[in-house]
Amino acid sequence: MRRAAQDGIFSESIVFARPANAQQHMAKSRFEYVRTYEQDHALLPNTYIVVRIDGRGFHRFSAHYKFAKPNDRRALNLMNHAARAVMEQIPDTTAAYGQSDEYSFVLRRDCSLFDRREAKLISTFASTFTAHYQFQWKEHFPDTPLDPAMLPTFDARAVLYPSITELRDYLSWRQADCHINNLYNTSFWSLILLGTLSEQQAEQELMGTLSADKNELLFSRFGINYNNEDAMYRKGTIIVRKAEESLDVSAAPTEMSKRQLDREQKKRRKAALVEEHVDIIGEVFWSSLGKSIV
Ligand code: DGT
Ligand code: MG
Ligand code: MG
């Protein structure tokens, strides 16, 4: 019985003895062969992995929860909160860039998390982000409970970049996208909310306009200087893990348990996160904060 209690599987008050050679038995099960159908796709070594998560159906989601147009500060803060939580939980993430309903996570070039298996990586990022987004929802939307018929979910993909040049161009592409969409949306919703146009009329009005035209339209009609709009809306959010001093274990008191050490590491990782709404296309960023990404 003592042996059964040690090796057995407990189910309420019943104790099932597990044979000592259970491992071998399992390996020889006639069903075992189905494992060979599993195909792991390992991402190329020595490349930057970027995992981008994106809200599923956020066009409808944002309408359902009446997000402010064109930007809802609460929603963007919640995205940033969830992204920081992901970075705290997955230390191989060196940076994250977010705008609208998306976040891109940059992994260390020598990252060996899950042996770089793509399915494990993207499913972990999507589910970890989703879990935190849902958990922190009530902090950012205290008066709007989540509706089980409209829960937030996120998909994820992984893209590989061979050098810092492509990685920088990738992040520049996302920030340029943020700028183009935000300038358009700010103009579009100004014409409707501050002007008197319908959605169709506003669309018509903006058709074929360049950036300069939209800037001019905002200023001349509504007195809005686009450059004074909130930087989080114009630039998106970059979160960087600043190079942290590693914890000197030899200096730690000998009685510090593994759990305490883990807690200490986690605290330091959290403290090392820096969140900014700045230009990430030009040199200034890459010769300062951006240095710790590569
Ligand atoms: P998807 O990603 O293919 O499942 O489809 P969606 O609907 O998520 O489309 P996507 O990701 O291309 O565009 C994001 C949508 O989320 C877009 O319709 C605008 C909306 N959205 C994101 N942030 C805000 C916000 O702060 N305020 C408002 N009103 N809408 C937002
Ligand atoms: Mg989306
Ligand atoms: Mg999107």
PDB file of N, CA, C and O in Angstrom, residues 76-137:
ATOM      1  N   LEU A  76      -6.382  51.050 -25.546  1.00  0.00           N
ATOM      2  CA  LEU A  76      -4.945  51.020 -25.854  1.00  0.00           C
ATOM      3  C   LEU A  76      -4.135  50.748 -24.590  1.00  0.00           C
ATOM      4  O   LEU A  76      -3.161  49.986 -24.613  1.00  0.00           O
ATOM      5  N   ASN A  77      -4.554  51.352 -23.466  1.00  0.00           N
ATOM      6  CA  ASN A  77      -3.852  51.080 -22.202  1.00  0.00           C
ATOM      7  C   ASN A  77      -3.950  49.602 -21.823  1.00  0.00           C
ATOM      8  O   ASN A  77      -2.999  49.021 -21.305  1.00  0.00           O
ATOM      9  N   LEU A  78      -5.107  49.012 -22.094  1.00  0.00           N
ATOM     10  CA  LEU A  78      -5.290  47.587 -21.791  1.00  0.00           C
ATOM     11  C   LEU A  78      -4.371  46.721 -22.666  1.00  0.00           C
ATOM     12  O   LEU A  78      -3.747  45.769 -22.181  1.00  0.00           O
ATOM     13  N   MET A  79      -4.274  47.074 -23.946  1.00  0.00           N
ATOM     14  CA  MET A  79      -3.349  46.351 -24.836  1.00  0.00           C
ATOM     15  C   MET A  79      -1.924  46.438 -24.285  1.00  0.00           C
ATOM     16  O   MET A  79      -1.201  45.435 -24.218  1.00  0.00           O
ATOM     17  N   ASN A  80      -1.523  47.656 -23.865  1.00  0.00           N
ATOM     18  CA  ASN A  80      -0.159  47.850 -23.351  1.00  0.00           C
ATOM     19  C   ASN A  80       0.058  47.069 -22.055  1.00  0.00           C
ATOM     20  O   ASN A  80       1.125  46.477 -21.847  1.00  0.00           O
ATOM     21  N   HIS A  81      -0.955  47.046 -21.220  1.00  0.00           N
ATOM     22  CA  HIS A  81      -0.884  46.315 -19.943  1.00  0.00           C
ATOM     23  C   HIS A  81      -0.676  44.815 -20.209  1.00  0.00           C
ATOM     24  O   HIS A  81       0.198  44.172 -19.615  1.00  0.00           O
ATOM     25  N   ALA A  82      -1.469  44.281 -21.136  1.00  0.00           N
ATOM     26  CA  ALA A  82      -1.357  42.841 -21.456  1.00  0.00           C
ATOM     27  C   ALA A  82       0.012  42.538 -22.074  1.00  0.00           C
ATOM     28  O   ALA A  82       0.624  41.500 -21.780  1.00  0.00           O
ATOM     29  N   ALA A  83       0.507  43.453 -22.905  1.00  0.00           N
ATOM     30  CA  ALA A  83       1.811  43.233 -23.550  1.00  0.00           C
ATOM     31  C   ALA A  83       2.936  43.228 -22.514  1.00  0.00           C
ATOM     32  O   ALA A  83       3.863  42.414 -22.587  1.00  0.00           O
ATOM     33  N   ARG A  84       2.857  44.140 -21.533  1.00  0.00           N
ATOM     34  CA  ARG A  84       3.882  44.146 -20.475  1.00  0.00           C
ATOM     35  C   ARG A  84       3.852  42.827 -19.704  1.00  0.00           C
ATOM     36  O   ARG A  84       4.892  42.254 -19.382  1.00  0.00           O
ATOM     37  N   ALA A  85       2.640  42.343 -19.429  1.00  0.00           N
ATOM     38  CA  ALA A  85       2.504  41.086 -18.691  1.00  0.00           C
ATOM     39  C   ALA A  85       3.122  39.928 -19.483  1.00  0.00           C
ATOM     40  O   ALA A  85       3.789  39.057 -18.909  1.00  0.00           O
ATOM     41  N   VAL A  86       2.939  39.938 -20.795  1.00  0.00           N
ATOM     42  CA  VAL A  86       3.536  38.894 -21.642  1.00  0.00           C
ATOM     43  C   VAL A  86       5.061  38.968 -21.550  1.00  0.00           C
ATOM     44  O   VAL A  86       5.747  37.958 -21.403  1.00  0.00           O
ATOM     45  N   MET A  87       5.587  40.206 -21.600  1.00  0.00           N
ATOM     46  CA  MET A  87       7.043  40.371 -21.543  1.00  0.00           C
ATOM     47  C   MET A  87       7.603  39.930 -20.193  1.00  0.00           C
ATOM     48  O   MET A  87       8.701  39.390 -20.119  1.00  0.00           O
ATOM     49  N   GLU A  88       6.835  40.172 -19.138  1.00  0.00           N
ATOM     50  CA  GLU A  88       7.293  39.728 -17.815  1.00  0.00           C
ATOM     51  C   GLU A  88       7.333  38.215 -17.750  1.00  0.00           C
ATOM     52  O   GLU A  88       8.199  37.620 -17.119  1.00  0.00           O
ATOM     53  N   GLN A  89       6.382  37.601 -18.419  1.00  0.00           N
ATOM     54  CA  GLN A  89       6.265  36.147 -18.333  1.00  0.00           C
ATOM     55  C   GLN A  89       7.191  35.411 -19.294  1.00  0.00           C
ATOM     56  O   GLN A  89       7.554  34.273 -19.053  1.00  0.00           O
ATOM     57  N   ILE A  90       7.552  36.067 -20.394  1.00  0.00           N
ATOM     58  CA  ILE A  90       8.401  35.405 -21.407  1.00  0.00           C
ATOM     59  C   ILE A  90       9.681  36.227 -21.560  1.00  0.00           C
ATOM     60  O   ILE A  90       9.754  37.156 -22.376  1.00  0.00           O
ATOM     61  N   PRO A  91      10.709  35.895 -20.776  1.00  0.00           N
ATOM     62  CA  PRO A  91      11.911  36.737 -20.718  1.00  0.00           C
ATOM     63  C   PRO A  91      12.681  36.825 -22.031  1.00  0.00           C
ATOM     64  O   PRO A  91      13.461  37.760 -22.210  1.00  0.00           O
ATOM     65  N   ASP A  92      12.481  35.897 -22.961  1.00  0.00           N
ATOM     66  CA  ASP A  92      13.186  35.968 -24.239  1.00  0.00           C
ATOM     67  C   ASP A  92      12.698  37.118 -25.112  1.00  0.00           C
ATOM     68  O   ASP A  92      13.295  37.413 -26.154  1.00  0.00           O
ATOM     69  N   THR A  93      11.601  37.762 -24.710  1.00  0.00           N
ATOM     70  CA  THR A  93      11.074  38.889 -25.478  1.00  0.00           C
ATOM     71  C   THR A  93      11.883  40.143 -25.135  1.00  0.00           C
ATOM     72  O   THR A  93      11.918  40.555 -23.983  1.00  0.00           O
ATOM     73  N   THR A  94      12.525  40.740 -26.139  1.00  0.00           N
ATOM     74  CA  THR A  94      13.357  41.916 -25.859  1.00  0.00           C
ATOM     75  C   THR A  94      12.598  43.218 -26.061  1.00  0.00           C
ATOM     76  O   THR A  94      12.964  44.251 -25.505  1.00  0.00           O
ATOM     77  N   ALA A  95      11.555  43.179 -26.905  1.00  0.00           N
ATOM     78  CA  ALA A  95      10.791  44.394 -27.177  1.00  0.00           C
ATOM     79  C   ALA A  95       9.412  44.030 -27.685  1.00  0.00           C
ATOM     80  O   ALA A  95       9.180  42.901 -28.143  1.00  0.00           O
ATOM     81  N   ALA A  96       8.512  44.989 -27.605  1.00  0.00           N
ATOM     82  CA  ALA A  96       7.173  44.778 -28.153  1.00  0.00           C
ATOM     83  C   ALA A  96       6.693  46.118 -28.690  1.00  0.00           C
ATOM     84  O   ALA A  96       6.925  47.165 -28.077  1.00  0.00           O
ATOM     85  N   TYR A  97       6.051  46.073 -29.862  1.00  0.00           N
ATOM     86  CA  TYR A  97       5.499  47.300 -30.432  1.00  0.00           C
ATOM     87  C   TYR A  97       4.012  47.086 -30.699  1.00  0.00           C
ATOM     88  O   TYR A  97       3.623  46.092 -31.332  1.00  0.00           O
ATOM     89  N   GLY A  98       3.184  48.012 -30.222  1.00  0.00           N
ATOM     90  CA  GLY A  98       1.740  47.836 -30.380  1.00  0.00           C
ATOM     91  C   GLY A  98       1.047  49.063 -30.918  1.00  0.00           C
ATOM     92  O   GLY A  98       1.457  50.211 -30.690  1.00  0.00           O
ATOM     93  N   GLN A  99      -0.028  48.832 -31.659  1.00  0.00           N
ATOM     94  CA  GLN A  99      -0.914  49.885 -32.165  1.00  0.00           C
ATOM     95  C   GLN A  99      -2.238  49.208 -32.497  1.00  0.00           C
ATOM     96  O   GLN A  99      -2.265  48.004 -32.777  1.00  0.00           O
ATOM     97  N   SER A 100      -3.323  49.970 -32.430  1.00  0.00           N
ATOM     98  CA  SER A 100      -4.650  49.431 -32.725  1.00  0.00           C
ATOM     99  C   SER A 100      -4.875  48.129 -31.945  1.00  0.00           C
ATOM    100  O   SER A 100      -4.657  48.097 -30.736  1.00  0.00           O
ATOM    101  N   ASP A 101      -5.262  47.052 -32.617  1.00  0.00           N
ATOM    102  CA  ASP A 101      -5.540  45.794 -31.903  1.00  0.00           C
ATOM    103  C   ASP A 101      -4.404  44.791 -32.075  1.00  0.00           C
ATOM    104  O   ASP A 101      -4.620  43.594 -32.002  1.00  0.00           O
ATOM    105  N   GLU A 102      -3.192  45.286 -32.352  1.00  0.00           N
ATOM    106  CA  GLU A 102      -2.080  44.356 -32.588  1.00  0.00           C
ATOM    107  C   GLU A 102      -0.873  44.655 -31.708  1.00  0.00           C
ATOM    108  O   GLU A 102      -0.681  45.779 -31.239  1.00  0.00           O
ATOM    109  N   TYR A 103      -0.061  43.637 -31.477  1.00  0.00           N
ATOM    110  CA  TYR A 103       1.207  43.787 -30.768  1.00  0.00           C
ATOM    111  C   TYR A 103       2.223  42.856 -31.402  1.00  0.00           C
ATOM    112  O   TYR A 103       1.926  41.688 -31.661  1.00  0.00           O
ATOM    113  N   SER A 104       3.418  43.375 -31.676  1.00  0.00           N
ATOM    114  CA  SER A 104       4.505  42.552 -32.209  1.00  0.00           C
ATOM    115  C   SER A 104       5.531  42.332 -31.111  1.00  0.00           C
ATOM    116  O   SER A 104       6.003  43.301 -30.496  1.00  0.00           O
ATOM    117  N   PHE A 105       5.880  41.082 -30.860  1.00  0.00           N
ATOM    118  CA  PHE A 105       6.870  40.752 -29.837  1.00  0.00           C
ATOM    119  C   PHE A 105       8.158  40.287 -30.515  1.00  0.00           C
ATOM    120  O   PHE A 105       8.123  39.387 -31.368  1.00  0.00           O
ATOM    121  N   VAL A 106       9.269  40.914 -30.145  1.00  0.00           N
ATOM    122  CA  VAL A 106      10.562  40.565 -30.738  1.00  0.00           C
ATOM    123  C   VAL A 106      11.298  39.624 -29.783  1.00  0.00           C
ATOM    124  O   VAL A 106      11.458  39.944 -28.598  1.00  0.00           O
ATOM    125  N   LEU A 107      11.732  38.481 -30.308  1.00  0.00           N
ATOM    126  CA  LEU A 107      12.465  37.532 -29.471  1.00  0.00           C
ATOM    127  C   LEU A 107      13.956  37.601 -29.771  1.00  0.00           C
ATOM    128  O   LEU A 107      14.363  37.900 -30.895  1.00  0.00           O
ATOM    129  N   ARG A 108      14.733  37.302 -28.730  1.00  0.00           N
ATOM    130  CA  ARG A 108      16.184  37.295 -28.908  1.00  0.00           C
ATOM    131  C   ARG A 108      16.565  36.413 -30.090  1.00  0.00           C
ATOM    132  O   ARG A 108      15.952  35.383 -30.320  1.00  0.00           O
ATOM    133  N   ARG A 109      17.600  36.831 -30.768  1.00  0.00           N
ATOM    134  CA  ARG A 109      18.048  36.082 -31.942  1.00  0.00           C
ATOM    135  C   ARG A 109      18.433  34.642 -31.593  1.00  0.00           C
ATOM    136  O   ARG A 109      18.200  33.701 -32.357  1.00  0.00           O
ATOM    137  N   ASP A 110      19.021  34.474 -30.401  1.00  0.00           N
ATOM    138  CA  ASP A 110      19.445  33.121 -29.989  1.00  0.00           C
ATOM    139  C   ASP A 110      18.400  32.440 -29.101  1.00  0.00           C
ATOM    140  O   ASP A 110      18.704  31.482 -28.400  1.00  0.00           O
ATOM    141  N   CYS A 111      17.178  32.923 -29.186  1.00  0.00           N
ATOM    142  CA  CYS A 111      16.097  32.359 -28.368  1.00  0.00           C
ATOM    143  C   CYS A 111      15.956  30.848 -28.640  1.00  0.00           C
ATOM    144  O   CYS A 111      15.946  30.414 -29.802  1.00  0.00           O
ATOM    145  N   SER A 112      15.875  30.064 -27.557  1.00  0.00           N
ATOM    146  CA  SER A 112      15.704  28.612 -27.767  1.00  0.00           C
ATOM    147  C   SER A 112      14.435  28.120 -27.067  1.00  0.00           C
ATOM    148  O   SER A 112      14.276  26.930 -26.841  1.00  0.00           O
ATOM    149  N   LEU A 113      13.559  29.065 -26.758  1.00  0.00           N
ATOM    150  CA  LEU A 113      12.302  28.724 -26.094  1.00  0.00           C
ATOM    151  C   LEU A 113      11.534  27.686 -26.923  1.00  0.00           C
ATOM    152  O   LEU A 113      11.383  27.847 -28.132  1.00  0.00           O
ATOM    153  N   PHE A 114      11.075  26.648 -26.273  1.00  0.00           N
ATOM    154  CA  PHE A 114      10.352  25.537 -26.931  1.00  0.00           C
ATOM    155  C   PHE A 114      11.128  24.986 -28.130  1.00  0.00           C
ATOM    156  O   PHE A 114      10.526  24.549 -29.116  1.00  0.00           O
ATOM    157  N   ASP A 115      12.447  25.030 -28.052  1.00  0.00           N
ATOM    158  CA  ASP A 115      13.271  24.609 -29.194  1.00  0.00           C
ATOM    159  C   ASP A 115      12.837  25.303 -30.485  1.00  0.00           C
ATOM    160  O   ASP A 115      12.912  24.729 -31.565  1.00  0.00           O
ATOM    161  N   ARG A 116      12.341  26.519 -30.353  1.00  0.00           N
ATOM    162  CA  ARG A 116      11.890  27.354 -31.471  1.00  0.00           C
ATOM    163  C   ARG A 116      10.750  26.708 -32.270  1.00  0.00           C
ATOM    164  O   ARG A 116      10.563  27.014 -33.452  1.00  0.00           O
ATOM    165  N   ARG A 117       9.994  25.816 -31.604  1.00  0.00           N
ATOM    166  CA  ARG A 117       8.868  25.208 -32.321  1.00  0.00           C
ATOM    167  C   ARG A 117       7.773  26.251 -32.521  1.00  0.00           C
ATOM    168  O   ARG A 117       7.279  26.849 -31.566  1.00  0.00           O
ATOM    169  N   GLU A 118       7.405  26.447 -33.803  1.00  0.00           N
ATOM    170  CA  GLU A 118       6.507  27.550 -34.157  1.00  0.00           C
ATOM    171  C   GLU A 118       5.149  27.448 -33.470  1.00  0.00           C
ATOM    172  O   GLU A 118       4.643  28.437 -32.904  1.00  0.00           O
ATOM    173  N   ALA A 119       4.557  26.248 -33.515  1.00  0.00           N
ATOM    174  CA  ALA A 119       3.201  26.108 -32.970  1.00  0.00           C
ATOM    175  C   ALA A 119       3.182  26.419 -31.479  1.00  0.00           C
ATOM    176  O   ALA A 119       2.264  27.084 -30.984  1.00  0.00           O
ATOM    177  N   LYS A 120       4.206  25.927 -30.761  1.00  0.00           N
ATOM    178  CA  LYS A 120       4.265  26.194 -29.314  1.00  0.00           C
ATOM    179  C   LYS A 120       4.413  27.699 -29.065  1.00  0.00           C
ATOM    180  O   LYS A 120       3.772  28.256 -28.179  1.00  0.00           O
ATOM    181  N   LEU A 121       5.274  28.336 -29.857  1.00  0.00           N
ATOM    182  CA  LEU A 121       5.516  29.769 -29.644  1.00  0.00           C
ATOM    183  C   LEU A 121       4.275  30.613 -29.904  1.00  0.00           C
ATOM    184  O   LEU A 121       3.847  31.390 -29.047  1.00  0.00           O
ATOM    185  N   ILE A 122       3.670  30.432 -31.081  1.00  0.00           N
ATOM    186  CA  ILE A 122       2.554  31.332 -31.399  1.00  0.00           C
ATOM    187  C   ILE A 122       1.335  31.050 -30.525  1.00  0.00           C
ATOM    188  O   ILE A 122       0.630  31.965 -30.124  1.00  0.00           O
ATOM    189  N   SER A 123       1.118  29.776 -30.184  1.00  0.00           N
ATOM    190  CA  SER A 123      -0.055  29.497 -29.341  1.00  0.00           C
ATOM    191  C   SER A 123       0.171  30.046 -27.931  1.00  0.00           C
ATOM    192  O   SER A 123      -0.757  30.531 -27.284  1.00  0.00           O
ATOM    193  N   THR A 124       1.425  30.000 -27.461  1.00  0.00           N
ATOM    194  CA  THR A 124       1.717  30.533 -26.125  1.00  0.00           C
ATOM    195  C   THR A 124       1.534  32.049 -26.095  1.00  0.00           C
ATOM    196  O   THR A 124       0.932  32.595 -25.169  1.00  0.00           O
ATOM    197  N   PHE A 125       2.026  32.731 -27.125  1.00  0.00           N
ATOM    198  CA  PHE A 125       1.864  34.192 -27.150  1.00  0.00           C
ATOM    199  C   PHE A 125       0.387  34.580 -27.242  1.00  0.00           C
ATOM    200  O   PHE A 125      -0.079  35.467 -26.517  1.00  0.00           O
ATOM    201  N   ALA A 126      -0.337  33.911 -28.133  1.00  0.00           N
ATOM    202  CA  ALA A 126      -1.754  34.277 -28.306  1.00  0.00           C
ATOM    203  C   ALA A 126      -2.533  34.015 -27.020  1.00  0.00           C
ATOM    204  O   ALA A 126      -3.329  34.852 -26.582  1.00  0.00           O
ATOM    205  N   SER A 127      -2.303  32.881 -26.390  1.00  0.00           N
ATOM    206  CA  SER A 127      -3.109  32.565 -25.204  1.00  0.00           C
ATOM    207  C   SER A 127      -2.666  33.386 -24.002  1.00  0.00           C
ATOM    208  O   SER A 127      -3.498  33.823 -23.208  1.00  0.00           O
ATOM    209  N   THR A 128      -1.363  33.630 -23.860  1.00  0.00           N
ATOM    210  CA  THR A 128      -0.901  34.433 -22.720  1.00  0.00           C
ATOM    211  C   THR A 128      -1.430  35.864 -22.843  1.00  0.00           C
ATOM    212  O   THR A 128      -1.924  36.447 -21.875  1.00  0.00           O
ATOM    213  N   PHE A 129      -1.357  36.406 -24.057  1.00  0.00           N
ATOM    214  CA  PHE A 129      -1.862  37.774 -24.254  1.00  0.00           C
ATOM    215  C   PHE A 129      -3.371  37.828 -23.985  1.00  0.00           C
ATOM    216  O   PHE A 129      -3.860  38.704 -23.274  1.00  0.00           O
ATOM    217  N   THR A 130      -4.093  36.869 -24.548  1.00  0.00           N
ATOM    218  CA  THR A 130      -5.551  36.844 -24.371  1.00  0.00           C
ATOM    219  C   THR A 130      -5.916  36.730 -22.894  1.00  0.00           C
ATOM    220  O   THR A 130      -6.819  37.426 -22.402  1.00  0.00           O
ATOM    221  N   ALA A 131      -5.207  35.855 -22.175  1.00  0.00           N
ATOM    222  CA  ALA A 131      -5.497  35.654 -20.748  1.00  0.00           C
ATOM    223  C   ALA A 131      -5.331  36.964 -19.984  1.00  0.00           C
ATOM    224  O   ALA A 131      -6.195  37.363 -19.197  1.00  0.00           O
ATOM    225  N   HIS A 132      -4.235  37.666 -20.233  1.00  0.00           N
ATOM    226  CA  HIS A 132      -3.998  38.919 -19.517  1.00  0.00           C
ATOM    227  C   HIS A 132      -4.983  40.012 -19.944  1.00  0.00           C
ATOM    228  O   HIS A 132      -5.431  40.804 -19.123  1.00  0.00           O
ATOM    229  N   TYR A 133      -5.296  40.054 -21.227  1.00  0.00           N
ATOM    230  CA  TYR A 133      -6.244  41.071 -21.716  1.00  0.00           C
ATOM    231  C   TYR A 133      -7.590  40.895 -21.001  1.00  0.00           C
ATOM    232  O   TYR A 133      -8.198  41.856 -20.537  1.00  0.00           O
ATOM    233  N   GLN A 134      -8.020  39.650 -20.889  1.00  0.00           N
ATOM    234  CA  GLN A 134      -9.312  39.389 -20.226  1.00  0.00           C
ATOM    235  C   GLN A 134      -9.223  39.657 -18.729  1.00  0.00           C
ATOM    236  O   GLN A 134     -10.129  40.234 -18.133  1.00  0.00           O
ATOM    237  N   PHE A 135      -8.119  39.227 -18.130  1.00  0.00           N
ATOM    238  CA  PHE A 135      -7.970  39.381 -16.684  1.00  0.00           C
ATOM    239  C   PHE A 135      -7.932  40.854 -16.287  1.00  0.00           C
ATOM    240  O   PHE A 135      -8.484  41.251 -15.261  1.00  0.00           O
ATOM    241  N   GLN A 136      -7.283  41.671 -17.116  1.00  0.00           N
ATOM    242  CA  GLN A 136      -7.122  43.086 -16.762  1.00  0.00           C
ATOM    243  C   GLN A 136      -8.236  43.973 -17.303  1.00  0.00           C
ATOM    244  O   GLN A 136      -8.229  45.189 -17.092  1.00  0.00           O
ATOM    245  N   TRP A 137      -9.156  43.367 -18.021  1.00  0.00           N
ATOM    246  CA  TRP A 137     -10.257  44.132 -18.620  1.00  0.00           C
ATOM    247  C   TRP A 137     -10.939  45.033 -17.589  1.00  0.00           C
ATOM    248  O   TRP A 137     -11.157  46.232 -17.797  1.00  0.00           O
TER     249      TRP A 137
END
